[in-house]
């Protein structure tokens, strides 16, 4: 079982060193402007870390129902766009469920976050000071803006995606599922035989 106080403490120490988890997205309300990141005034981690419980019979199916219900709840855009739930009464243990908006980070970025968050080394929890703006950083930012503009231009001229059974209208109702653990070695071996990537194998 997970101890709520210890999980909250670990999140405060290891997650909040990433500034995106302390910032909210602000729409300036000006036509043509893009939303921007803003430090959350009076940030309170207790608005993001919650408790939940799995009802009887406290099995995997009951956990799936809880996670599906959480997945269907929209995030509050007035706050930083993430939530964590310490789920109790899952069999003889517990579960930790994270929800975050994709604007915080893509899969690779979140793997970096996870590596820090779940490290077994205590020193990994030390706070990281925020980066200081320098001329080099500003040049990097400018280069990033140019690259982003080129990327957007490339997206605009791409043809529409073909129809797919995986697409549908947006809705708040969600269903979550997961598989039993799959060996990464097996997934790679299957991919090599068919010229596919690991993601292709897992999706198939």
Coordinates of C-alpha atoms in Angstrom, one line a residue:
X1 CA 0.0 0.0 0.0
X2 CA 1.1 3.5 -0.8
X3 CA 1.3 6.1 2.0
X4 CA -0.4 9.3 0.8
X5 CA 1.9 11.6 2.8
X6 CA 5.1 10.0 1.5
X7 CA 3.8 10.1 -2.1
X8 CA 2.8 13.8 -1.8
X9 CA 6.3 14.6 -0.3
X10 CA 8.0 12.7 -3.1
X11 CA 6.0 14.5 -5.8
X12 CA 6.7 17.9 -4.2
X13 CA 10.4 17.1 -4.1
X14 CA 10.9 15.4 -7.4
X15 CA 8.2 16.6 -9.8
X16 CA 8.0 20.3 -9.0
X17 CA 11.6 20.9 -10.0
X18 CA 10.2 20.7 -13.6
X19 CA 8.7 24.2 -14.0
X20 CA 5.8 23.0 -16.3
X21 CA 4.2 21.3 -13.3
X22 CA 4.1 24.7 -11.5
X23 CA 2.8 26.7 -14.5
X24 CA -0.6 27.1 -16.1
X25 CA -1.5 27.9 -19.7
X26 CA -2.8 31.4 -20.2
X27 CA -4.8 32.6 -23.2
X28 CA -4.1 36.3 -23.7
X29 CA -7.5 36.8 -25.4
X30 CA -5.9 38.7 -28.3
X31 CA -6.8 37.6 -31.8
X32 CA -3.9 35.7 -33.4
X33 CA -1.9 35.4 -30.2
X34 CA -0.8 32.0 -28.9
X35 CA -1.3 30.8 -25.3
X36 CA 1.7 31.2 -23.0
X37 CA 3.0 29.6 -19.8
X38 CA 2.6 31.5 -16.6
X39 CA 3.9 30.6 -13.1
X40 CA 0.8 29.6 -11.1
X41 CA 0.1 32.3 -8.4
X42 CA -0.1 30.7 -5.0
X43 CA 0.7 27.2 -6.4
X44 CA -0.7 24.6 -4.0
X45 CA 0.2 20.9 -4.6
X46 CA -2.8 19.8 -2.6
X47 CA -5.0 20.9 -5.6
X48 CA -3.2 18.3 -7.7
X49 CA -2.6 15.3 -5.5
X50 CA -5.7 13.4 -4.4
X51 CA -6.8 10.1 -2.8
X52 CA -9.1 7.6 -4.5
X53 CA -10.3 4.1 -3.5
X54 CA -11.2 1.0 -5.4
X55 CA -14.6 -0.4 -4.4
X56 CA -15.2 -4.1 -3.7
X57 CA -14.1 -6.5 -4.8
X58 CA -10.9 -4.4 -5.0
X59 CA -9.6 -6.2 -8.1
X60 CA -8.1 -5.2 -11.4
X61 CA -11.5 -4.7 -13.0
X62 CA -12.5 -2.4 -10.2
X63 CA -9.3 -0.4 -10.7
X64 CA -10.0 -0.2 -14.5
X65 CA -13.4 1.3 -13.7
X66 CA -11.8 3.9 -11.4
X67 CA -9.1 4.9 -13.9
X68 CA -11.7 5.1 -16.7
X69 CA -13.8 7.5 -14.6
X70 CA -10.7 9.6 -13.9
X71 CA -9.8 9.7 -17.6
X72 CA -13.2 11.1 -18.4
X73 CA -12.8 14.2 -16.1
X74 CA -11.5 17.3 -17.9
X75 CA -8.5 19.0 -16.4
X76 CA -9.0 22.4 -14.9
X77 CA -7.4 24.9 -17.2
X78 CA -7.2 27.5 -14.5
X79 CA -4.5 25.3 -12.9
X80 CA -1.3 23.6 -14.0
X81 CA -2.6 20.8 -16.2
X82 CA -1.8 17.6 -14.2
X83 CA -3.3 15.5 -11.5
X84 CA -2.0 12.6 -9.4
X85 CA -4.2 10.1 -7.6
X86 CA -3.0 7.7 -4.8
X87 CA -5.5 4.8 -5.3
X88 CA -6.1 2.7 -2.2
X89 CA -7.5 -0.8 -1.7
X90 CA -6.2 -2.3 -4.9
X91 CA -5.9 -5.9 -3.8
X92 CA -3.4 -5.9 -1.0
X93 CA -1.7 -2.8 -2.3
X94 CA -2.3 0.4 -4.2
X95 CA -1.8 2.3 -7.4
X96 CA -0.5 5.7 -8.5
X97 CA -2.4 7.3 -11.4
X98 CA -1.1 10.3 -13.3
X99 CA -3.1 12.6 -15.6
X100 CA -1.4 15.3 -17.5
X101 CA -2.1 17.4 -20.6
X102 CA 0.1 16.5 -23.6
X103 CA 1.3 20.2 -23.8
X104 CA 3.4 19.6 -20.7
X105 CA 5.6 17.1 -22.5
X106 CA 5.6 14.4 -25.2
X107 CA 6.5 10.7 -24.5
X108 CA 10.2 11.3 -24.4
X109 CA 10.0 14.3 -22.1
X110 CA 7.7 12.4 -19.7
X111 CA 10.1 9.5 -19.7
X112 CA 12.7 11.9 -18.3
X113 CA 10.2 13.0 -15.7
X114 CA 9.4 9.4 -14.8
X115 CA 13.2 8.5 -14.5
X116 CA 13.6 11.2 -11.9
X117 CA 10.3 10.6 -10.2
X118 CA 10.8 6.9 -9.7
X119 CA 14.5 6.8 -9.1
X120 CA 15.6 4.7 -6.1
X121 CA 18.5 7.0 -5.4
X122 CA 17.6 9.6 -2.7
X123 CA 19.9 12.2 -4.2
X124 CA 17.8 12.2 -7.4
X125 CA 15.1 14.1 -5.5
X126 CA 17.2 17.2 -5.0
X127 CA 15.6 20.3 -6.4
X128 CA 17.0 21.6 -9.8
X129 CA 17.4 25.4 -10.0
X130 CA 15.5 27.0 -12.8
X131 CA 17.6 27.9 -15.9
X132 CA 18.9 31.4 -16.1
X133 CA 18.2 33.3 -19.3
X134 CA 21.4 34.0 -21.2
X135 CA 22.3 35.2 -24.7
X136 CA 22.9 31.6 -25.8
X137 CA 19.5 30.5 -24.4
X138 CA 17.8 33.4 -26.3
X139 CA 19.5 32.3 -29.5
X140 CA 18.3 28.7 -28.8
X141 CA 14.8 30.0 -28.3
X142 CA 14.9 32.0 -31.5
X143 CA 16.2 28.9 -33.4
X144 CA 13.4 26.9 -31.8
X145 CA 10.8 29.4 -33.0
X146 CA 12.1 29.2 -36.6
X147 CA 12.0 25.4 -36.4
X148 CA 8.5 25.4 -35.0
X149 CA 7.3 27.7 -37.7
X150 CA 8.8 25.4 -40.4
X151 CA 7.2 22.4 -38.7
X152 CA 3.8 24.1 -38.6
X153 CA 4.2 25.0 -42.3
X154 CA 5.0 21.4 -43.1
X155 CA 1.8 20.2 -41.2
X156 CA -0.4 22.7 -43.0
X157 CA 0.5 21.3 -46.4
X158 CA 0.1 17.6 -45.4
X159 CA -2.9 15.7 -46.8
X160 CA -5.7 14.9 -44.5
X161 CA -5.3 11.7 -42.4
X162 CA -7.1 8.7 -43.9
X163 CA -10.2 7.3 -42.1
X164 CA -9.4 5.0 -39.2
X165 CA -11.4 2.9 -36.7
X166 CA -9.3 4.5 -34.0
X167 CA -10.8 8.0 -34.6
X168 CA -14.1 9.3 -33.5
X169 CA -15.9 12.3 -32.1
X170 CA -14.5 13.9 -29.0
X171 CA -16.3 13.1 -25.8
X172 CA -15.7 13.1 -22.0
X173 CA -16.6 9.4 -21.7
X174 CA -13.4 7.3 -21.7
X175 CA -12.6 3.6 -21.3
X176 CA -9.1 2.6 -20.2
X177 CA -7.5 -0.8 -20.7
X178 CA -4.0 -2.3 -20.4
X179 CA -2.3 -5.5 -21.2
X180 CA -0.1 -7.8 -19.1
X181 CA 3.6 -6.8 -19.2
X182 CA 5.3 -7.4 -22.6
X183 CA 9.0 -8.0 -22.8
X184 CA 10.7 -5.3 -24.7
X185 CA 13.2 -7.9 -26.1
X186 CA 10.2 -9.8 -27.6
X187 CA 8.7 -6.7 -29.1
X188 CA 12.1 -5.7 -30.7
X189 CA 12.6 -9.3 -32.0
X190 CA 9.2 -9.2 -33.6
X191 CA 9.8 -5.8 -35.1
X192 CA 13.2 -6.8 -36.6
X193 CA 11.5 -9.7 -38.5
X194 CA 8.9 -7.4 -40.1
X195 CA 10.9 -4.1 -40.4
X196 CA 8.7 -2.5 -37.7
X197 CA 9.3 -0.3 -34.7
X198 CA 8.4 -1.3 -31.1
X199 CA 5.4 1.1 -31.1
X200 CA 4.2 -0.6 -34.3
X201 CA 4.4 -4.1 -32.7
X202 CA 2.6 -3.0 -29.5
X203 CA -0.1 -1.2 -31.4
X204 CA -0.7 -4.3 -33.6

